[in-house]
Each structure stands twice: as structure tokens, then as C-alpha cells.
mmCIF file with all atom_site columns, C-alpha atoms in Angstrom:
data_model
loop_
_atom_site.group_PDB
_atom_site.id
_atom_site.type_symbol
_atom_site.label_atom_id
_atom_site.label_alt_id
_atom_site.label_comp_id
_atom_site.label_asym_id
_atom_site.label_entity_id
_atom_site.label_seq_id
_atom_site.pdbx_PDB_ins_code
_atom_site.Cartn_x
_atom_site.Cartn_y
_atom_site.Cartn_z
_atom_site.occupancy
_atom_site.B_iso_or_equiv
_atom_site.pdbx_formal_charge
_atom_site.auth_seq_id
_atom_site.auth_comp_id
_atom_site.auth_asym_id
_atom_site.auth_atom_id
_atom_site.pdbx_PDB_model_num
ATOM 1   C CA . MET A 1 1   ? 113.921 84.322  86.354 1.00 71.00 ? 1224 MET A CA 1
ATOM 2   C CA . PRO A 1 2   ? 112.713 81.486  84.118 1.00 75.00 ? 1225 PRO A CA 1
ATOM 3   C CA . TRP A 1 3   ? 110.474 78.961  85.703 1.00 75.00 ? 1226 TRP A CA 1
ATOM 4   C CA . ARG A 1 4   ? 112.678 76.081  85.088 1.00 82.00 ? 1227 ARG A CA 1
ATOM 5   C CA . PHE A 1 5   ? 115.286 77.627  87.456 1.00 86.00 ? 1228 PHE A CA 1
ATOM 6   C CA . LEU A 1 6   ? 112.968 77.606  90.405 1.00 85.00 ? 1229 LEU A CA 1
ATOM 7   C CA . THR A 1 7   ? 113.287 74.806  92.936 1.00 90.00 ? 1230 THR A CA 1
ATOM 8   C CA . LYS A 1 8   ? 110.363 72.392  93.236 1.00 91.00 ? 1231 LYS A CA 1
ATOM 9   C CA . SER A 1 9   ? 109.500 74.077  96.603 1.00 90.00 ? 1232 SER A CA 1
ATOM 10  C CA . ASN A 1 10  ? 109.576 77.536  95.081 1.00 88.00 ? 1233 ASN A CA 1
ATOM 11  C CA . GLN A 1 11  ? 107.454 76.412  92.107 1.00 87.00 ? 1234 GLN A CA 1
ATOM 12  C CA . SER A 1 12  ? 104.822 75.005  94.628 1.00 88.00 ? 1235 SER A CA 1
ATOM 13  C CA . HIS A 1 13  ? 104.848 78.333  96.531 1.00 86.00 ? 1236 HIS A CA 1
ATOM 14  C CA . VAL A 1 14  ? 104.314 80.163  93.251 1.00 82.00 ? 1237 VAL A CA 1
ATOM 15  C CA . SER A 1 15  ? 101.782 78.093  91.996 1.00 84.00 ? 1238 SER A CA 1
ATOM 16  C CA . TRP A 1 16  ? 99.775  78.528  95.180 1.00 83.00 ? 1239 TRP A CA 1
ATOM 17  C CA . LEU A 1 17  ? 100.037 82.396  94.966 1.00 79.00 ? 1240 LEU A CA 1
ATOM 18  C CA . MET A 1 18  ? 99.008  82.102  91.352 1.00 76.00 ? 1241 MET A CA 1
ATOM 19  C CA . SER A 1 19  ? 95.966  80.247  91.959 1.00 77.00 ? 1242 SER A CA 1
ATOM 20  C CA . HIS A 1 20  ? 94.830  81.607  95.206 1.00 75.00 ? 1243 HIS A CA 1
ATOM 21  C CA . HIS A 1 21  ? 96.410  85.096  95.850 1.00 73.00 ? 1244 HIS A CA 1
ATOM 22  C CA . HIS A 1 22  ? 97.086  87.231  93.125 1.00 69.00 ? 1245 HIS A CA 1
ATOM 23  C CA . GLY A 1 23  ? 95.958  85.512  90.054 1.00 70.00 ? 1246 GLY A CA 1
ATOM 24  C CA . LEU A 1 24  ? 98.950  86.593  88.064 1.00 69.00 ? 1247 LEU A CA 1
ATOM 25  C CA . GLN A 1 25  ? 100.696 83.937  86.028 1.00 70.00 ? 1248 GLN A CA 1
ATOM 26  C CA . TRP A 1 26  ? 104.536 83.498  86.230 1.00 64.00 ? 1249 TRP A CA 1
ATOM 27  C CA . ASN A 1 27  ? 105.378 85.306  82.863 1.00 67.00 ? 1250 ASN A CA 1
ATOM 28  C CA . ASP A 1 28  ? 102.519 87.794  83.125 1.00 64.00 ? 1251 ASP A CA 1
ATOM 29  C CA . GLY A 1 29  ? 103.627 91.406  82.313 1.00 63.00 ? 1252 GLY A CA 1
ATOM 30  C CA . MET A 1 30  ? 106.978 90.284  80.916 1.00 64.00 ? 1253 MET A CA 1
ATOM 31  C CA . VAL A 1 31  ? 107.407 92.479  78.128 1.00 69.00 ? 1254 VAL A CA 1
ATOM 32  C CA . PRO A 1 32  ? 110.963 92.554  76.639 1.00 71.00 ? 1255 PRO A CA 1
ATOM 33  C CA . CYS A 1 33  ? 112.556 96.108  77.444 1.00 72.00 ? 1256 CYS A CA 1
ATOM 34  C CA . ARG A 1 34  ? 113.226 96.743  73.751 1.00 74.00 ? 1257 ARG A CA 1
ATOM 35  C CA . MET A 1 35  ? 109.332 96.241  73.133 1.00 77.00 ? 1258 MET A CA 1
ATOM 36  C CA . ALA A 1 36  ? 108.593 98.577  76.029 1.00 75.00 ? 1259 ALA A CA 1
ATOM 37  C CA . GLN A 1 37  ? 110.899 101.078 74.767 1.00 76.00 ? 1260 GLN A CA 1
ATOM 38  C CA . ARG A 1 38  ? 109.692 101.150 71.281 1.00 80.00 ? 1261 ARG A CA 1
ATOM 39  C CA . LEU A 1 39  ? 105.853 101.307 72.467 1.00 79.00 ? 1262 LEU A CA 1
ATOM 40  C CA . ILE A 1 40  ? 106.670 104.303 74.820 1.00 79.00 ? 1263 ILE A CA 1
ATOM 41  C CA . SER A 1 41  ? 108.812 105.893 72.378 1.00 79.00 ? 1264 SER A CA 1
ATOM 42  C CA . GLU A 1 42  ? 106.049 105.827 69.658 1.00 82.00 ? 1265 GLU A CA 1
ATOM 43  C CA . ALA A 1 43  ? 103.411 107.202 72.099 1.00 80.00 ? 1266 ALA A CA 1
ATOM 44  C CA . VAL A 1 44  ? 105.461 110.211 72.636 1.00 80.00 ? 1267 VAL A CA 1
ATOM 45  C CA . ILE A 1 45  ? 107.650 110.984 69.682 1.00 77.00 ? 1268 ILE A CA 1
ATOM 46  C CA . GLY A 1 46  ? 106.861 113.921 67.720 1.00 76.00 ? 1269 GLY A CA 1
ATOM 47  C CA . GLU A 1 47  ? 104.851 115.419 70.606 1.00 75.00 ? 1270 GLU A CA 1
ATOM 48  C CA . SER A 1 48  ? 106.022 118.885 71.923 1.00 74.00 ? 1271 SER A CA 1
ATOM 49  C CA . GLU A 1 49  ? 106.369 119.010 75.589 1.00 76.00 ? 1272 GLU A CA 1
ATOM 50  C CA . ALA A 1 50  ? 104.853 115.536 76.128 1.00 79.00 ? 1273 ALA A CA 1
ATOM 51  C CA . ILE A 1 51  ? 104.309 114.686 79.773 1.00 79.00 ? 1274 ILE A CA 1
ATOM 52  C CA . VAL A 1 52  ? 104.699 111.117 80.858 1.00 80.00 ? 1275 VAL A CA 1
ATOM 53  C CA . TYR A 1 53  ? 103.107 110.378 84.241 1.00 79.00 ? 1276 TYR A CA 1
ATOM 54  C CA . VAL A 1 54  ? 104.019 107.462 86.441 1.00 80.00 ? 1277 VAL A CA 1
ATOM 55  C CA . LYS A 1 55  ? 103.223 106.570 90.006 1.00 78.00 ? 1278 LYS A CA 1
ATOM 56  C CA . GLY A 1 56  ? 106.500 106.138 91.998 1.00 81.00 ? 1279 GLY A CA 1
ATOM 57  C CA . LEU A 1 57  ? 110.108 107.388 91.800 1.00 84.00 ? 1280 LEU A CA 1
ATOM 58  C CA . GLU A 1 58  ? 111.351 103.825 90.855 1.00 86.00 ? 1281 GLU A CA 1
ATOM 59  C CA . LYS A 1 59  ? 109.080 103.671 87.705 1.00 81.00 ? 1282 LYS A CA 1
ATOM 60  C CA . ARG A 1 60  ? 110.443 107.188 86.799 1.00 82.00 ? 1283 ARG A CA 1
ATOM 61  C CA . GLU A 1 61  ? 114.098 106.233 87.070 1.00 83.00 ? 1284 GLU A CA 1
ATOM 62  C CA . TRP A 1 62  ? 113.425 102.978 85.185 1.00 80.00 ? 1285 TRP A CA 1
ATOM 63  C CA . LEU A 1 63  ? 111.707 104.921 82.370 1.00 80.00 ? 1286 LEU A CA 1
ATOM 64  C CA . ARG A 1 64  ? 114.421 107.559 82.159 1.00 80.00 ? 1287 ARG A CA 1
ATOM 65  C CA . ALA A 1 65  ? 117.006 104.772 81.894 1.00 78.00 ? 1288 ALA A CA 1
ATOM 66  C CA . LEU A 1 66  ? 115.060 102.931 79.292 1.00 72.00 ? 1289 LEU A CA 1
ATOM 67  C CA . SER A 1 67  ? 115.473 105.490 76.344 1.00 65.00 ? 1290 SER A CA 1
ATOM 68  C CA . ASP A 1 68  ? 117.239 108.294 74.911 1.00 64.00 ? 1291 ASP A CA 1
ATOM 69  C CA . ILE A 1 69  ? 114.165 109.680 73.581 1.00 60.00 ? 1292 ILE A CA 1
ATOM 70  C CA . LEU A 1 70  ? 112.503 109.890 76.821 1.00 64.00 ? 1293 LEU A CA 1
ATOM 71  C CA . ASN A 1 71  ? 115.400 111.892 77.896 1.00 64.00 ? 1294 ASN A CA 1
ATOM 72  C CA . SER A 1 72  ? 115.092 114.445 75.435 1.00 69.00 ? 1295 SER A CA 1
ATOM 73  C CA . ASP A 1 73  ? 113.863 117.948 76.297 1.00 70.00 ? 1296 ASP A CA 1
ATOM 74  C CA . ASP A 1 74  ? 110.750 117.508 74.513 1.00 72.00 ? 1297 ASP A CA 1
ATOM 75  C CA . VAL A 1 75  ? 109.511 114.629 77.118 1.00 78.00 ? 1298 VAL A CA 1
ATOM 76  C CA . VAL A 1 76  ? 109.126 115.173 80.686 1.00 79.00 ? 1299 VAL A CA 1
ATOM 77  C CA . ILE A 1 77  ? 108.663 112.140 83.084 1.00 80.00 ? 1300 ILE A CA 1
ATOM 78  C CA . GLU A 1 78  ? 106.935 113.099 86.269 1.00 79.00 ? 1301 GLU A CA 1
ATOM 79  C CA . THR A 1 79  ? 105.556 111.106 89.296 1.00 81.00 ? 1302 THR A CA 1
ATOM 80  C CA . ILE A 1 80  ? 101.905 111.759 89.725 1.00 77.00 ? 1303 ILE A CA 1
ATOM 81  C CA . ASP A 1 81  ? 102.674 111.336 93.382 1.00 75.00 ? 1304 ASP A CA 1
ATOM 82  C CA . ILE A 1 82  ? 104.710 114.749 93.459 1.00 71.00 ? 1305 ILE A CA 1
ATOM 83  C CA . TYR A 1 83  ? 101.973 116.817 91.916 1.00 68.00 ? 1306 TYR A CA 1
ATOM 84  C CA . TYR A 1 84  ? 99.123  115.221 93.874 1.00 68.00 ? 1307 TYR A CA 1
ATOM 85  C CA . GLU A 1 85  ? 100.375 114.302 97.188 1.00 69.00 ? 1308 GLU A CA 1
ATOM 86  C CA . ASP A 1 86  ? 96.913  113.172 98.376 1.00 72.00 ? 1309 ASP A CA 1
ATOM 87  C CA . ILE A 1 87  ? 96.595  110.409 95.716 1.00 74.00 ? 1310 ILE A CA 1
ATOM 88  C CA . GLU A 1 88  ? 95.558  107.073 97.046 1.00 77.00 ? 1311 GLU A CA 1
ATOM 89  C CA . SER A 1 89  ? 97.101  103.967 96.634 1.00 78.00 ? 1312 SER A CA 1
ATOM 90  C CA . LEU A 1 90  ? 96.148  101.979 93.493 1.00 76.00 ? 1313 LEU A CA 1
ATOM 91  C CA . GLU A 1 91  ? 94.015  99.557  95.524 1.00 77.00 ? 1314 GLU A CA 1
ATOM 92  C CA . ASN A 1 92  ? 91.705  102.291 96.889 1.00 80.00 ? 1315 ASN A CA 1
ATOM 93  C CA . LEU A 1 93  ? 91.493  104.425 93.822 1.00 80.00 ? 1316 LEU A CA 1
ATOM 94  C CA . ASP A 1 94  ? 87.825  104.496 92.358 1.00 80.00 ? 1317 ASP A CA 1
ATOM 95  C CA . ALA A 1 95  ? 87.451  101.490 89.816 1.00 80.00 ? 1318 ALA A CA 1
ATOM 96  C CA . THR A 1 96  ? 83.842  102.501 88.618 1.00 80.00 ? 1319 THR A CA 1
ATOM 97  C CA . ASN A 1 97  ? 83.823  102.511 84.806 1.00 79.00 ? 1320 ASN A CA 1
ATOM 98  C CA . THR A 1 98  ? 87.089  100.651 84.445 1.00 80.00 ? 1321 THR A CA 1
ATOM 99  C CA . PHE A 1 99  ? 87.910  97.148  83.430 1.00 77.00 ? 1322 PHE A CA 1
ATOM 100 C CA . ARG A 1 100 ? 90.452  94.565  83.460 1.00 76.00 ? 1323 ARG A CA 1
ATOM 101 C CA . CYS A 1 101 ? 92.270  92.791  80.500 1.00 73.00 ? 1324 CYS A CA 1
ATOM 102 C CA . GLY A 1 102 ? 90.518  89.477  81.424 1.00 69.00 ? 1325 GLY A CA 1
ATOM 103 C CA . ARG A 1 103 ? 93.737  87.717  82.251 1.00 67.00 ? 1326 ARG A CA 1
ATOM 104 C CA . HIS A 1 104 ? 94.194  89.179  85.751 1.00 66.00 ? 1327 HIS A CA 1
ATOM 105 C CA . SER A 1 105 ? 91.797  88.579  88.604 1.00 67.00 ? 1328 SER A CA 1
ATOM 106 C CA . LYS A 1 106 ? 93.341  90.972  91.106 1.00 69.00 ? 1329 LYS A CA 1
ATOM 107 C CA . HIS A 1 107 ? 96.106  93.064  90.013 1.00 73.00 ? 1330 HIS A CA 1
ATOM 108 C CA . CYS A 1 108 ? 95.545  94.302  86.261 1.00 78.00 ? 1331 CYS A CA 1
ATOM 109 C CA . VAL A 1 109 ? 97.958  96.868  84.982 1.00 77.00 ? 1332 VAL A CA 1
ATOM 110 C CA . LEU A 1 110 ? 95.215  98.233  82.588 1.00 80.00 ? 1333 LEU A CA 1
ATOM 111 C CA . GLU A 1 111 ? 92.815  98.675  85.357 1.00 83.00 ? 1334 GLU A CA 1
ATOM 112 C CA . ASN A 1 112 ? 95.611  100.389 87.185 1.00 82.00 ? 1335 ASN A CA 1
ATOM 113 C CA . VAL A 1 113 ? 96.283  102.891 84.266 1.00 82.00 ? 1336 VAL A CA 1
ATOM 114 C CA . LEU A 1 114 ? 92.662  103.453 83.945 1.00 86.00 ? 1337 LEU A CA 1
ATOM 115 C CA . LYS A 1 115 ? 92.157  104.232 87.672 1.00 86.00 ? 1338 LYS A CA 1
ATOM 116 C CA . LEU A 1 116 ? 95.186  106.687 87.467 1.00 83.00 ? 1339 LEU A CA 1
ATOM 117 C CA . PHE A 1 117 ? 93.889  108.343 84.290 1.00 84.00 ? 1340 PHE A CA 1
ATOM 118 C CA . LYS A 1 118 ? 90.452  108.817 85.973 1.00 84.00 ? 1341 LYS A CA 1
ATOM 119 C CA . ARG A 1 119 ? 91.996  110.350 89.096 1.00 81.00 ? 1342 ARG A CA 1
ATOM 120 C CA . TRP A 1 120 ? 94.252  112.706 87.024 1.00 79.00 ? 1343 TRP A CA 1
ATOM 121 C CA . THR A 1 121 ? 91.421  113.964 85.045 1.00 83.00 ? 1344 THR A CA 1
ATOM 122 C CA . ARG A 1 122 ? 89.690  114.768 88.175 1.00 80.00 ? 1345 ARG A CA 1
ATOM 123 C CA . PHE A 1 123 ? 92.666  116.578 89.444 1.00 76.00 ? 1346 PHE A CA 1
ATOM 124 C CA . GLN A 1 124 ? 92.988  118.577 86.140 1.00 77.00 ? 1347 GLN A CA 1
ATOM 125 C CA . SER A 1 125 ? 89.205  119.705 86.388 1.00 78.00 ? 1348 SER A CA 1
ATOM 126 C CA . LYS A 1 126 ? 89.682  121.295 89.659 1.00 72.00 ? 1349 LYS A CA 1
#
């Protein structure tokens, strides 16, 4: 929803949350679906038996609906939770040797991806 459609009261609440709670700006993370589709497709196209891991069923279903390429037999979309039932929440995953993008003080997708990759790598080595 565009900022201009929020009521003054809602804008006030959101401003407080941005400044004092999570540090995310109203438009942070807004990537047009077409761009997300292109970036993800480019990452897996041409790969045989590529596996894309996501955390959570909702993300998996969203990703499946996003692109025909990702629904091909060459690409498998799995939730990391299914394979690794004991995986901690993103907040509790080890953040050692990870970093944030510099724009997000508390909830950074880049940091979350690095945490998940680090945890997944540990699972693979067992």
C-alpha cells in the first residue's frame, strides 16, 4: 500500500515503528515481482536439478506461483524446515561472520540469508 493512502494516524504509528522498533522503512524490501522473478530465474536457469531452499511453506508457495521456470522438473523448491526440523528461528540462528546490508538495523534479509546458508552448510557437513 502506498504511504499516501495511509491515514495520518497510521502514518504516525508506522513512523514510530520505523524509528524505534524494527528500523525498516515503509518501502524497504519492495521488489517488483517481475524483477524478483527475473533474478531468481537467472540464478537457477541452466542448472540441472537445482534446489532452491526457503524457510516456510508460504514462501515456497509464493515462489512456485511466481514463475514457470521454477515449476519445471529441473528446479526443486523445498522448505528448509522439512529437512531440518530442529532449525531455530531466524532470530536465534548464529550471526557470527554474517553482516547486514547497512540499511536495516534489526531485520535484514541479507543477514537472514547468510544465517540460513551457514546453518545449512553445517547440516550438510554432518
